[in-house]
Amino acid sequence: TSAPGSQDPARDRRFFAAAAVAREPEPRTFNLVAAPRRSRGEIGRAYRNGTVTLSVWMAPTLAEGPPLVQWAARRFLKIALGALGLVVLALCFLLPKNLVIFAAVAVHLPLLLLELPTFWGWLLSAWVNRLAPGLRMKVGACRLALWVDRTDRDLERAGLRHDDVGGDAEEAARPPPTLARTRLAICADVDGFALQHPADAGYAHADFLSARSVRVQLSVDHRLLDGLANWALGRVPMRWSPFPASHAALRRARDFEPTRLGAVRIDVLRVDHARCAFDHAAGEFNVARFTRDLASGKVRSKLAPGEPLPNALRVSVVAARNLSARTAFAVVSVRSFRSQTAVREVLDGGCVWNEHFSFPCPDPSALLHVAVFDAGRGLSTRATLVAQWLVTAKMLVLNPTNVHADPGSLRRSRGAARPGAPASARAYVLECDARLRDKAWGGGVGEFEPEKEQTLALAVSYFYDPEGVSAERLLELRPSTALEQLRVNSEETARKMGHQRHVANMLRDFPLLFDVRDVELTGLNMYVKDLFMGYKGAKERTAEKERKSVARGATPQKPPRPPGDGDAHPLRAALTATRQPSVAPPKLEDAADLRGRFKDTVFVDKVDLRNKLRDATAPEGIDLYVLARSFVVSAIQPVLSEADILASLGHVLSGVFAGPSRASAVAAAAAAPSPPRIPSSPAARASFDDEGPRPSFGSSIGTRSPAARGGLGESSVRVDSRKPKARPLAKRAYAYVDRLRGASKYLDAEDNALLIRDATLDGFLLKRVGRKIVGLPGMTRPTKFHLEWCELKGRTLYYTRRDETTGDSIGFTKKIRLGARAYEARYARGEITLRSMVYSVPEAILDASSRLAGGGEEGPTGAPPPKKRAFRTIRKEVTLRAPGPGAAGVG
């Protein structure tokens, strides 16, 4: 067969000359082969059954037009401006001077009307990006329409006239309409909406969130305008706060009533061809990059010109009050960095630590979380969360007064990060008595009650460290998967929101009501493959495979066959040319079908929520909490019914199997060292105060990269992995027996006043303890040297055992009274040996029977004191030695 247009070659020649396509090829002859159908049991051999001559070719349905027309269409704006310029120039010679300006403006009006939506889109994008730096919003075109909508009122009046048969008297007695009112309506149509990725991020998609078109139509009546006017003039108080804790304080008032300004009716909300891409590249999840860029843009807008972005946090945990615990310790964490204080006794509800921590924090959206734990009671070995507090790093710069703390103790200052630091390294310092909340983020609402509320004295500094790490460098040192980063962002968001009941009340009391009528999403594409691919995204793994194939070299191809009868066949030659990789495969951005489905995405054809977000019992509208809950519940069924479950499951599994295998991941996790923490001691503070060179954060930050196989560098300390960790229950039992025997090495109420003071000397020492029973020959085997953080305050030496790898505190803080003449000191070979002096009075405890009877030293009835149970005197020898270079990351 031949093409239909072959009957008129002249007409076809004119048509395809304008379309600039290839002409109809010459007809070709192909052999026809008949083969038996095995499915029907036919037996026989294939044989040739004639030939066929045909011409197969394709042509576009619509012609593109001549090349000149195509060129003019691509450059329409420039050509139109040039033509209008020539017209204005001609008018300058033809019209009087007083009419030239008017004519020049009038000539450009048609073009301005055509390009006005594009101008509004550019203006909207520039304005929003200026208000929120780092958002990177793009709008192709925006069309706005504003009008007075009388549709409901007219329809109701038409219905009343149709039903009116009783005359004017019945019409006067009829109640006036309540819901049909004249409304002010606004409609916005946005084309080409997108939240773009950074150009240098290397993500697989250009946009994080995009939509081909978005249509929003809202309408309000006169009641909302009247409510806004009354609120602006101060006639109506605003009893609402966007912060859940602050709004919960407003709800505590006895005469609280939520402020209702009016209702907003959402007539149409339609999103076409929406697309959301969860990409992972360069070790950073795009959601984490999005939040970091937003926070960095806000902080930069508040900084002075030329001032660098802060990248380090220093936290001082001083003391706590009104704690409901016996022994407590605090845990300070910033993302994956975590440090712990020593375990201290809670005396009269107070506990003093006075410990300092330093963390790298190049991301201003990171959350500083301080949690106070009860170390355990009785036989329990589990630490219980007692209270907690948080603040976002960016708030220390933007609004440090908007923190959960006692307003009277809030002090904000700008001080130098360390002595001799340049002016650009000034720190944002916040000192306050933080109001602690319980484990469910409840409490601490309303006016501050110092006698009842749990507080924690803190000092937080946020500053720029010239030798600190950047966000990109930190991702290289401590890589994490996309799921881990998503989990961290979700946890931080949940902590920022606070108590769920407070969040629900804040949404319920929103000043506006919503009447949502038509909501529709079509062509929804979600790219989630990178969430399950481990430390690298799909684009990076594809590029890595290509580099490996290039490094191995191309597979040697067979030498070309000499031309023969078989190779000269036109169809075989065409197929051979088709197999050549001369044309690159289409990009992921362009691989979409007619329905708008992209390749390797979870596709939902349509989500129709028409009339599903309305409540029949609330004709005026519903509050924001009911709207959010209805949207989540109503969107589940359409998504599950419209989505292709098998294709979505295949998309997810492709990411799972493309990532690292389970065995390799377990082996890498076992071989990689555990991430060390920043030493929880004033040495971190001293590292910023020293004027000399100091180690950068890079040497103290561990790596969780699967590629890491060795140690952490010269600053690492080898720890015997066969030694079991200290058991909390055994330590508490031993401490209980020591106190019962009258040991004085544990802290008391007098030590709280000393711990707040600055130390005369502090630093790390290695401690070893040996004990000898008086009267028996030989000395017991001394313990191994342990790393201790020591502080000399007055004549008391406080020491706390530290983990040699992480720097976290282990166990209780103990003391040695150097001025009590209880020890004799000796210094030799770089070691200090403290030997306890032998006393004639043995250590003893009261008899159990006397304690049960409730008697004192003189007995219950004036009888002679009970017998004492004598203990053998134990002589103790404590050896202190300076640590070698590199212990716990310090010299």
Short mmCIF file of C-alpha atoms in Angstrom, two decimals, residues 106-557:
data_model
loop_
_atom_site.label_atom_id
_atom_site.label_comp_id
_atom_site.label_asym_id
_atom_site.label_seq_id
_atom_site.Cartn_x
_atom_site.Cartn_y
_atom_site.Cartn_z
CA ALA A 106 -1.42 54.12 23.40
CA VAL A 107 0.53 52.10 20.83
CA HIS A 108 2.14 49.92 23.55
CA LEU A 109 -1.09 49.22 25.43
CA PRO A 110 -2.09 46.09 23.43
CA LEU A 111 1.34 44.54 23.97
CA LEU A 112 1.28 45.43 27.66
CA LEU A 113 -2.09 43.76 28.05
CA LEU A 114 -0.78 40.60 26.40
CA GLU A 115 2.32 40.45 28.62
CA LEU A 116 0.66 41.65 31.83
CA PRO A 117 0.19 38.12 33.35
CA THR A 118 3.88 37.39 32.83
CA PHE A 119 4.80 40.67 34.51
CA TRP A 120 2.54 39.91 37.48
CA GLY A 121 4.15 36.48 37.80
CA TRP A 122 7.63 37.96 37.83
CA LEU A 123 6.58 40.60 40.36
CA LEU A 124 4.98 38.01 42.65
CA SER A 125 8.07 35.79 42.51
CA ALA A 126 10.42 38.67 43.29
CA TRP A 127 8.27 39.91 46.17
CA VAL A 128 7.90 36.49 47.84
CA ASN A 129 11.59 35.62 47.41
CA ARG A 130 12.51 38.95 48.98
CA LEU A 131 10.29 38.28 51.99
CA ALA A 132 11.55 34.68 52.35
CA PRO A 133 15.16 34.44 51.13
CA GLY A 134 16.07 30.91 50.15
CA LEU A 135 12.54 29.94 49.05
CA ARG A 136 13.38 30.12 45.32
CA MET A 137 9.77 30.34 44.18
CA LYS A 138 9.06 30.75 40.47
CA VAL A 139 5.77 31.79 38.85
CA GLY A 140 5.48 31.81 35.06
CA ALA A 141 2.29 33.88 34.78
CA CYS A 142 -0.35 35.16 37.16
CA ARG A 143 -3.85 36.37 36.25
CA LEU A 144 -5.89 38.20 38.88
CA ALA A 145 -9.58 39.03 38.78
CA LEU A 146 -11.58 40.95 41.38
CA TRP A 147 -15.34 41.43 41.24
CA VAL A 148 -18.50 41.69 43.31
CA ASP A 149 -20.34 38.37 43.30
CA ARG A 150 -24.14 38.67 43.54
CA THR A 151 -24.93 35.19 42.24
CA ASP A 152 -26.30 33.73 45.48
CA ARG A 153 -28.39 36.80 46.21
CA ASP A 154 -29.87 36.91 42.72
CA LEU A 155 -30.69 33.18 42.75
CA GLU A 156 -32.44 33.47 46.08
CA ARG A 157 -34.47 36.48 44.94
CA ALA A 158 -35.48 34.66 41.75
CA GLY A 159 -36.69 31.74 43.82
CA LEU A 160 -38.68 34.03 46.11
CA ARG A 161 -40.41 35.68 43.15
CA HIS A 162 -41.31 32.31 41.69
CA ASP A 163 -42.81 31.09 44.96
CA ASP A 164 -44.53 34.40 45.79
CA VAL A 165 -48.31 34.03 45.30
CA GLY A 166 -49.61 35.80 48.38
CA GLY A 167 -48.86 39.41 47.55
CA ASP A 168 -46.75 42.04 49.23
CA ALA A 169 -48.02 41.26 52.74
CA GLU A 170 -46.66 37.73 52.71
CA GLU A 171 -43.38 38.93 51.24
CA ALA A 172 -42.99 41.50 54.02
CA ALA A 173 -43.66 38.86 56.67
CA ARG A 174 -41.13 36.45 55.18
CA PRO A 175 -37.78 36.40 57.10
CA PRO A 176 -34.85 37.93 55.29
CA PRO A 177 -32.24 35.62 53.73
CA THR A 178 -29.26 34.75 55.93
CA LEU A 179 -26.74 32.86 53.80
CA ALA A 180 -27.18 34.51 50.43
CA ARG A 181 -25.18 37.73 50.56
CA THR A 182 -23.29 39.91 48.18
CA ARG A 183 -19.67 38.78 48.29
CA LEU A 184 -16.32 40.15 47.27
CA ALA A 185 -14.60 37.52 45.11
CA ILE A 186 -11.02 37.20 43.91
CA CYS A 187 -9.63 34.62 41.52
CA ALA A 188 -5.95 33.91 40.91
CA ASP A 189 -4.67 31.67 38.12
CA VAL A 190 -0.99 30.78 38.36
CA ASP A 191 0.89 29.00 35.57
CA GLY A 192 4.29 27.39 35.91
CA PHE A 193 4.47 27.39 39.72
CA ALA A 194 7.64 25.81 41.15
CA LEU A 195 9.87 25.71 44.22
CA GLN A 196 13.24 25.24 42.60
CA HIS A 197 16.28 23.33 43.78
CA PRO A 198 19.61 25.16 44.03
CA ALA A 199 21.45 25.06 40.74
CA ASP A 200 24.62 23.67 42.33
CA ALA A 201 22.93 21.01 44.49
CA GLY A 202 23.12 18.21 41.91
CA TYR A 203 19.60 16.88 42.45
CA ALA A 204 17.95 14.68 39.83
CA HIS A 205 15.05 17.11 39.35
CA ALA A 206 15.12 20.84 38.81
CA ASP A 207 12.15 21.51 41.12
CA PHE A 208 11.27 20.27 44.57
CA LEU A 209 7.57 21.08 44.13
CA SER A 210 5.91 22.16 40.90
CA ALA A 211 2.53 22.45 39.25
CA ARG A 212 1.53 23.32 35.73
CA SER A 213 -1.41 25.46 36.82
CA VAL A 214 -3.02 26.46 40.11
CA ARG A 215 -6.44 28.08 40.34
CA VAL A 216 -7.70 29.61 43.59
CA GLN A 217 -11.04 31.41 43.90
CA LEU A 218 -11.98 32.96 47.24
CA SER A 219 -14.93 35.07 48.32
CA VAL A 220 -15.84 36.92 51.52
CA ASP A 221 -18.85 38.90 52.67
CA HIS A 222 -19.13 42.21 54.51
CA ARG A 223 -18.82 40.57 57.96
CA LEU A 224 -15.15 39.70 57.45
CA LEU A 225 -14.37 43.21 56.25
CA ASP A 226 -16.17 44.62 59.30
CA GLY A 227 -14.27 42.25 61.64
CA LEU A 228 -10.90 43.20 60.18
CA ALA A 229 -11.73 46.89 60.53
CA ASN A 230 -12.75 46.47 64.18
CA TRP A 231 -9.57 44.51 64.95
CA ALA A 232 -7.38 47.12 63.23
CA LEU A 233 -9.07 49.92 65.24
CA GLY A 234 -8.64 48.01 68.51
CA ARG A 235 -12.33 47.41 69.14
CA VAL A 236 -11.98 43.61 69.05
CA PRO A 237 -9.08 41.98 70.96
CA MET A 238 -7.11 39.28 69.19
CA ARG A 239 -7.24 36.22 71.48
CA TRP A 240 -5.09 33.97 69.35
CA SER A 241 -1.38 33.22 68.96
CA PRO A 242 0.39 31.13 66.31
CA PHE A 243 2.55 29.58 69.06
CA PRO A 244 0.70 26.71 70.81
CA ALA A 245 2.19 27.40 74.25
CA SER A 246 1.41 31.12 74.08
CA HIS A 247 -2.14 30.38 72.92
CA ALA A 248 -2.58 27.90 75.78
CA ALA A 249 -1.72 30.74 78.17
CA LEU A 250 -4.47 32.86 76.62
CA ARG A 251 -6.99 30.05 77.06
CA ARG A 252 -6.36 29.95 80.80
CA ALA A 253 -8.28 33.20 81.25
CA ARG A 254 -11.71 32.67 82.79
CA ASP A 255 -13.47 34.92 80.28
CA PHE A 256 -11.71 33.47 77.24
CA GLU A 257 -13.71 33.43 74.03
CA PRO A 258 -12.05 32.78 70.65
CA THR A 259 -11.95 35.74 68.30
CA ARG A 260 -14.03 35.21 65.15
CA LEU A 261 -13.43 37.79 62.46
CA GLY A 262 -15.41 36.11 59.70
CA ALA A 263 -15.51 33.29 57.19
CA VAL A 264 -13.66 32.64 53.93
CA ARG A 265 -15.33 30.60 51.21
CA ILE A 266 -13.00 28.66 48.94
CA ASP A 267 -15.08 28.19 45.82
CA VAL A 268 -12.38 26.57 43.67
CA LEU A 269 -8.96 25.13 44.49
CA ARG A 270 -7.58 23.19 41.55
CA VAL A 271 -4.01 22.03 41.00
CA ASP A 272 -3.11 20.43 37.67
CA HIS A 273 -0.08 18.25 37.00
CA ALA A 274 1.41 18.58 40.49
CA ARG A 275 4.80 17.06 41.09
CA CYS A 276 6.83 16.49 44.25
CA ALA A 277 10.38 15.11 44.07
CA PHE A 278 12.17 13.80 47.17
CA ASP A 279 15.78 13.85 45.98
CA HIS A 280 19.03 13.03 47.74
CA ALA A 281 22.37 14.30 46.45
CA ALA A 282 25.76 15.24 47.91
CA GLY A 283 24.74 13.59 51.18
CA GLU A 284 21.81 15.96 51.83
CA PHE A 285 18.08 15.32 51.53
CA ASN A 286 16.29 18.07 49.61
CA VAL A 287 13.77 18.67 52.42
CA ALA A 288 16.66 19.28 54.83
CA ARG A 289 18.32 21.56 52.27
CA PHE A 290 15.05 23.45 51.82
CA THR A 291 14.66 24.14 55.55
CA ARG A 292 18.33 25.04 55.90
CA ASP A 293 18.23 27.56 53.06
CA LEU A 294 15.07 29.18 54.45
CA ALA A 295 16.60 29.54 57.92
CA SER A 296 19.92 30.77 56.53
CA GLY A 297 18.15 33.39 54.42
CA LYS A 298 16.26 34.73 57.43
CA VAL A 299 19.40 34.88 59.57
CA ARG A 300 21.42 36.63 56.85
CA SER A 301 18.75 39.31 56.58
CA LYS A 302 19.31 40.16 60.27
CA LEU A 303 23.11 40.12 60.18
CA ALA A 304 25.22 43.17 59.52
CA PRO A 305 26.71 43.57 56.03
CA GLY A 306 29.76 41.37 55.74
CA GLU A 307 29.05 39.43 58.94
CA PRO A 308 29.46 35.67 58.42
CA LEU A 309 26.75 33.17 59.23
CA PRO A 310 27.15 31.59 62.71
CA ASN A 311 28.26 27.97 62.68
CA ALA A 312 28.93 26.97 66.31
CA LEU A 313 26.98 26.68 69.55
CA ARG A 314 28.28 26.83 73.10
CA VAL A 315 25.94 25.75 75.89
CA SER A 316 26.48 26.12 79.64
CA VAL A 317 24.23 24.02 81.87
CA VAL A 318 24.48 25.66 85.29
CA ALA A 319 21.80 24.47 87.70
CA ALA A 320 18.21 23.28 87.99
CA ARG A 321 15.51 24.02 90.54
CA ASN A 322 12.36 22.27 91.74
CA LEU A 323 13.27 18.96 90.18
CA SER A 324 11.20 15.92 91.07
CA ALA A 325 14.13 13.49 91.12
CA ARG A 326 16.77 12.15 93.50
CA THR A 327 19.72 11.91 91.16
CA ALA A 328 19.65 13.78 87.87
CA PHE A 329 21.75 14.43 84.82
CA ALA A 330 21.21 16.58 81.72
CA VAL A 331 21.63 15.62 78.06
CA VAL A 332 22.31 18.37 75.53
CA SER A 333 21.85 17.48 71.87
CA VAL A 334 22.09 19.29 68.54
CA ARG A 335 21.02 16.97 65.70
CA SER A 336 23.36 13.96 65.86
CA PHE A 337 25.69 15.53 68.44
CA ARG A 338 24.95 14.64 72.04
CA SER A 339 26.70 15.36 75.34
CA GLN A 340 25.82 14.38 78.88
CA THR A 341 26.54 15.94 82.24
CA ALA A 342 27.59 14.10 85.35
CA VAL A 343 25.05 12.49 87.65
CA ARG A 344 24.41 14.76 90.64
CA GLU A 345 22.33 14.44 93.77
CA VAL A 346 19.18 16.56 93.88
CA LEU A 347 19.29 18.35 97.23
CA ASP A 348 16.23 20.38 98.31
CA GLY A 349 14.95 20.20 94.74
CA GLY A 350 18.12 21.77 93.32
CA CYS A 351 20.97 20.32 91.32
CA VAL A 352 24.15 22.05 90.16
CA TRP A 353 26.26 20.97 87.17
CA ASN A 354 27.99 24.08 85.79
CA GLU A 355 29.25 22.17 82.74
CA HIS A 356 29.93 23.57 79.31
CA PHE A 357 29.54 22.01 75.87
CA SER A 358 30.41 23.05 72.33
CA PHE A 359 28.73 21.84 69.14
CA PRO A 360 29.15 22.57 65.44
CA CYS A 361 25.92 24.09 64.13
CA PRO A 362 26.20 25.38 60.55
CA ASP A 363 22.47 24.86 59.99
CA PRO A 364 20.39 27.63 61.63
CA SER A 365 17.28 25.42 61.50
CA ALA A 366 18.88 22.91 63.89
CA LEU A 367 17.20 22.39 67.24
CA LEU A 368 19.01 22.70 70.57
CA HIS A 369 17.38 20.23 72.94
CA VAL A 370 18.15 19.98 76.67
CA ALA A 371 16.63 17.06 78.57
CA VAL A 372 16.88 16.38 82.32
CA PHE A 373 16.70 12.72 83.36
CA ASP A 374 16.21 10.97 86.67
CA ALA A 375 19.10 8.51 86.93
CA GLY A 376 16.89 5.88 88.56
CA ARG A 377 15.47 4.93 91.91
CA GLY A 378 15.83 1.77 93.95
CA LEU A 379 16.49 -1.26 91.79
CA SER A 380 15.47 0.50 88.57
CA THR A 381 18.30 0.96 86.07
CA ARG A 382 16.35 3.00 83.52
CA ALA A 383 16.73 6.75 83.33
CA THR A 384 13.41 8.58 83.23
CA LEU A 385 12.84 11.82 81.37
CA VAL A 386 11.80 14.44 83.92
CA ALA A 387 11.80 17.73 82.00
CA GLN A 388 13.03 19.24 78.74
CA TRP A 389 13.57 22.51 76.91
CA LEU A 390 14.36 23.51 73.33
CA VAL A 391 15.22 26.46 71.13
CA THR A 392 15.95 26.77 67.42
CA ALA A 393 19.38 28.15 66.59
CA LYS A 394 17.97 30.82 64.28
CA MET A 395 15.80 32.23 67.09
CA LEU A 396 18.96 33.27 68.95
CA VAL A 397 19.49 35.80 66.15
CA LEU A 398 15.97 36.58 64.97
CA ASN A 399 14.02 36.86 68.23
CA PRO A 400 15.85 35.58 71.34
CA THR A 401 13.14 36.93 73.65
CA ASN A 402 10.60 34.50 72.17
CA VAL A 403 11.86 31.50 74.14
CA HIS A 404 10.24 29.50 76.90
CA ALA A 405 11.92 31.08 79.92
CA ASP A 406 11.38 33.31 82.92
CA PRO A 407 10.97 36.84 81.48
CA GLY A 408 12.74 38.39 84.45
CA SER A 409 15.89 36.30 83.95
CA LEU A 410 16.14 36.78 80.19
CA ARG A 411 19.35 38.55 79.22
CA ARG A 412 20.54 39.09 75.65
CA SER A 413 23.98 40.37 74.70
CA ARG A 414 26.57 40.44 71.94
CA GLY A 415 29.99 39.38 73.17
CA ALA A 416 33.20 38.17 71.61
CA ALA A 417 33.35 34.46 70.87
CA ARG A 418 36.81 34.31 72.48
CA PRO A 419 39.44 36.80 73.69
CA GLY A 420 41.21 38.49 70.83
CA ALA A 421 38.61 37.43 68.27
CA PRO A 422 37.73 39.87 65.46
CA ALA A 423 34.60 41.96 65.62
CA SER A 424 32.96 39.75 63.01
CA ALA A 425 33.10 36.81 65.43
CA ARG A 426 30.78 38.36 67.99
CA ALA A 427 28.47 35.83 69.58
CA TYR A 428 24.73 36.02 70.15
CA VAL A 429 24.52 35.24 73.88
CA LEU A 430 21.31 34.29 75.67
CA GLU A 431 21.20 33.75 79.45
CA CYS A 432 17.96 32.72 81.12
CA ASP A 433 16.20 30.47 83.59
CA ALA A 434 14.52 28.13 81.12
CA ARG A 435 11.03 26.92 81.99
CA LEU A 436 11.15 23.16 81.72
CA ARG A 437 8.22 21.14 80.41
CA ASP A 438 7.36 17.50 80.94
CA LYS A 439 7.99 14.64 78.53
CA ALA A 440 4.71 15.38 76.68
CA TRP A 441 5.65 19.09 76.37
CA GLY A 442 2.97 20.04 78.86
CA GLY A 443 3.20 22.54 81.70
CA GLY A 444 5.00 25.85 81.87
CA VAL A 445 1.95 27.74 80.56
CA GLY A 446 0.79 31.11 81.78
CA GLU A 447 2.49 33.37 84.28
CA PHE A 448 5.77 32.20 85.70
CA GLU A 449 5.58 30.68 89.19
CA PRO A 450 9.14 30.48 90.57
CA GLU A 451 8.19 28.36 93.58
CA LYS A 452 6.47 25.60 91.59
CA GLU A 453 7.90 25.41 88.10
CA GLN A 454 11.00 23.46 87.16
CA THR A 455 13.70 25.75 85.79
CA LEU A 456 17.15 25.29 84.35
CA ALA A 457 19.78 28.04 84.37
CA LEU A 458 21.35 28.13 80.90
CA ALA A 459 23.75 30.24 78.87
CA VAL A 460 23.72 29.74 75.08
CA SER A 461 26.11 31.38 72.60
CA TYR A 462 25.72 31.24 68.83
CA PHE A 463 28.72 32.54 66.91
CA TYR A 464 30.91 32.14 63.86
CA ASP A 465 34.01 30.00 64.26
CA PRO A 466 36.59 30.64 61.51
CA GLU A 467 38.00 27.14 62.00
CA GLY A 468 34.61 25.46 62.26
CA VAL A 469 32.95 23.24 59.72
CA SER A 470 30.49 24.23 57.05
CA ALA A 471 27.24 22.39 56.35
CA GLU A 472 28.73 20.66 53.31
CA ARG A 473 31.82 19.57 55.22
CA LEU A 474 29.72 18.26 58.08
CA LEU A 475 27.73 16.12 55.65
CA GLU A 476 30.97 14.64 54.36
CA LEU A 477 32.24 13.83 57.84
CA ARG A 478 28.96 12.43 59.15
CA PRO A 479 26.85 11.23 56.19
CA SER A 480 23.31 9.99 56.71
CA THR A 481 20.62 8.50 54.53
CA ALA A 482 17.56 10.35 53.28
CA LEU A 483 15.29 8.43 55.66
CA GLU A 484 17.48 9.36 58.64
CA GLN A 485 17.39 13.04 57.71
CA LEU A 486 13.63 12.85 57.18
CA ARG A 487 13.23 11.26 60.60
CA VAL A 488 15.34 14.00 62.23
CA ASN A 489 13.27 16.72 60.56
CA SER A 490 10.03 15.03 61.64
CA GLU A 491 11.23 14.75 65.25
CA GLU A 492 12.28 18.39 65.33
CA THR A 493 8.94 19.49 63.88
CA ALA A 494 7.05 17.45 66.48
CA ARG A 495 9.13 18.97 69.27
CA LYS A 496 8.58 22.50 67.98
CA MET A 497 4.83 21.98 67.84
CA GLY A 498 4.77 20.95 71.50
CA HIS A 499 1.81 19.38 73.26
CA GLN A 500 -0.77 17.94 70.87
CA ARG A 501 -3.69 19.33 72.84
CA HIS A 502 -2.24 22.84 72.65
CA VAL A 503 -1.78 22.49 68.89
CA ALA A 504 -5.36 21.30 68.43
CA ASN A 505 -6.73 24.19 70.51
CA MET A 506 -4.63 26.67 68.57
CA LEU A 507 -6.09 25.39 65.28
CA ARG A 508 -9.64 25.36 66.64
CA ASP A 509 -9.43 28.98 67.79
CA PHE A 510 -8.11 30.35 64.50
CA PRO A 511 -9.96 33.65 63.87
CA LEU A 512 -11.27 32.59 60.44
CA LEU A 513 -13.75 29.91 59.44
CA PHE A 514 -13.47 28.08 56.11
CA ASP A 515 -16.17 26.93 53.72
CA VAL A 516 -14.33 24.69 51.25
CA ARG A 517 -16.44 23.58 48.30
CA ASP A 518 -14.36 22.39 45.34
CA VAL A 519 -10.85 20.93 45.79
CA GLU A 520 -9.28 18.90 43.01
CA LEU A 521 -5.76 17.65 42.28
CA THR A 522 -4.97 16.03 38.94
CA GLY A 523 -1.87 14.33 37.63
CA LEU A 524 -0.06 14.02 40.98
CA ASN A 525 3.49 12.62 40.63
CA MET A 526 5.63 11.78 43.68
CA TYR A 527 9.25 10.73 43.28
CA VAL A 528 10.27 8.76 46.40
CA LYS A 529 12.93 6.43 45.05
CA ASP A 530 15.83 8.31 46.64
CA LEU A 531 14.30 7.81 50.09
CA PHE A 532 15.26 4.13 49.97
CA MET A 533 18.63 4.27 48.22
CA GLY A 534 20.91 4.80 51.20
CA TYR A 535 23.68 7.38 51.23
CA LYS A 536 23.48 8.25 47.51
CA GLY A 537 20.62 9.16 45.23
CA ALA A 538 19.67 7.67 41.89
CA LYS A 539 21.49 10.32 39.88
CA GLU A 540 24.72 9.86 41.80
CA ARG A 541 24.59 6.08 41.52
CA THR A 542 23.96 6.29 37.77
CA ALA A 543 26.90 8.66 37.33
CA GLU A 544 29.07 6.36 39.46
CA LYS A 545 28.21 3.37 37.29
CA GLU A 546 29.05 5.34 34.16
CA ARG A 547 32.42 6.36 35.60
CA LYS A 548 33.21 2.77 36.51
CA SER A 549 32.28 1.56 33.04
CA VAL A 550 34.48 4.22 31.48
CA ALA A 551 37.34 3.32 33.82
CA ARG A 552 37.08 -0.38 32.92
CA GLY A 553 37.08 0.54 29.26
CA ALA A 554 34.57 -0.10 26.49
CA THR A 555 33.78 -3.66 25.53
CA PRO A 556 35.72 -4.56 22.34
CA GLN A 557 33.35 -4.67 19.45
#
